[in-house]
Amino acid sequence: MIEEKGTGRSHASIPVAVPKPISEVEIGEMPRIVTGEQELDRLMGGGIMRGSIVLVAGDPGIGKSTLMTELGRYLDPLTILYVSGEESARQVKLRAERLGAATDNVLLLAETNAPAILDAIEDSLPDVVVIDSIQTLYDPDVSSAPGSVSQIRENAAALMQLTKRMNAATFLVGHVTRSGSIAGPRVLEHLVDTVLYFEGDRNHGYRILRAVKNRFGSTNEIGVFEMTGAGLKQVLNPSEIFLSERQSGIAGSCVVCAVEGSRPLLVEVQALVSKTSYGVPQRTSAGFDPKRLQLLLAVLEKREGLAMGGHDVFLNIAGGVRIEEPAADLGIAAAIASSLYDVPADKYGVLIGEVGLGGEIRGVSRLETRLKECAKLGFERVIVPSKSLQGFVLPSNIEIIGVQTVSEVLELLLA
Ligand code: TYD
Ligand code: MG
């Protein structure tokens, strides 16, 4: 709140911001716009917050424009202004028609001039604005080229002020770039309220949208979508989908349970360990932090005596998901050992636990939620950290094996 206050000081005519007790701060009405698309709503913390600015980032061709176009249908009858700096209005319309999102509530503007876009927003009073993409915007008053860091920052800041003033919500689409010529969306992360990153590789049908930052919801929440001929379709049972191609009796395959955001997710991890034929052993990891993989290999080598030094290790998380939670450690270590010894590990169902540097298994949070998901998907046995088996009633329909060290697990698996 800015108030005039005559303090008698030399700058008295400048409006002075006056602090006030927190109890007197008015929250006002900040309703969320519910899209009705469960995956998206959960990801955003229960809907799109009015007055907020959301960055939607990802590799080119991953589905950002598709999702933004579909917003038109989800939000009908609220007004959405779709500003396209990359495609012509005709191209956007063709896509919208194909997606069944060419509804009357959608206004299209093919423009890159930032001041003109701000004017258009003020004139058309939309509930939601989409800027596709922020890297194409150009303000002639900023001396640098479109796509440069200063253009991106200035334009995003202007959009943010306007969004808050109008109590609308703005989505900024940003391409992740590898070459240095166009500034990536990272320069905006601190400015915006919510950052959604598209994950998953383009060769897979699944697209994971992860909230890496959210001022109005939990972070690391993920939404799972499938890219189909008719746009992005939400996947409400991701664990089932990620496990659907799993074969039993294969060495090197284990199921882990990671809590991403508020939801437990069961996924298959696959390891392939083969003798290094020459030179330095290779370590390749898809969907899991390569440094964490190195650490698990070192624990297996040093604490468990597995000869990892002479083996190449390839690790893959099925379905193109990224697993960031340490609770997947144990399953990954087990998959590696299973492949090394060529012994299938699937009689133990799901493995849950963080691996410590001493080869100990550390507790995980929200074990109850994880166990429920395992039981729901029909698993009969799980291996979990014994430390975490307190404070809740164990489900009766699943056999729970509590463990304290990686050695114990390897003994069970390789027996
Ligand atoms: P797009 O949303 O244009 O990607 P981005 O804006 O992130 O660069 O999506 C591009 C890809 O999605 C493109 O290869 C075609 C595919 N696609 C479908 O498979 N189905 C569809 O209904 C649409 C609209 C796109
Ligand atoms: Mg696009």
Coordinates of N, CA and C in Angstrom, one line a residue, residues 255 281 285:
V255 N 11.5 -52.0 -9.4 CA 10.5 -50.9 -9.3 C 10.8 -50.1 -8.1
P281 N 35.6 -47.2 -17.7 CA 34.2 -47.7 -17.7 C 33.2 -46.6 -18.0
S285 N 23.3 -42.4 -17.9 CA 22.1 -42.4 -17.0 C 21.0 -41.6 -17.7

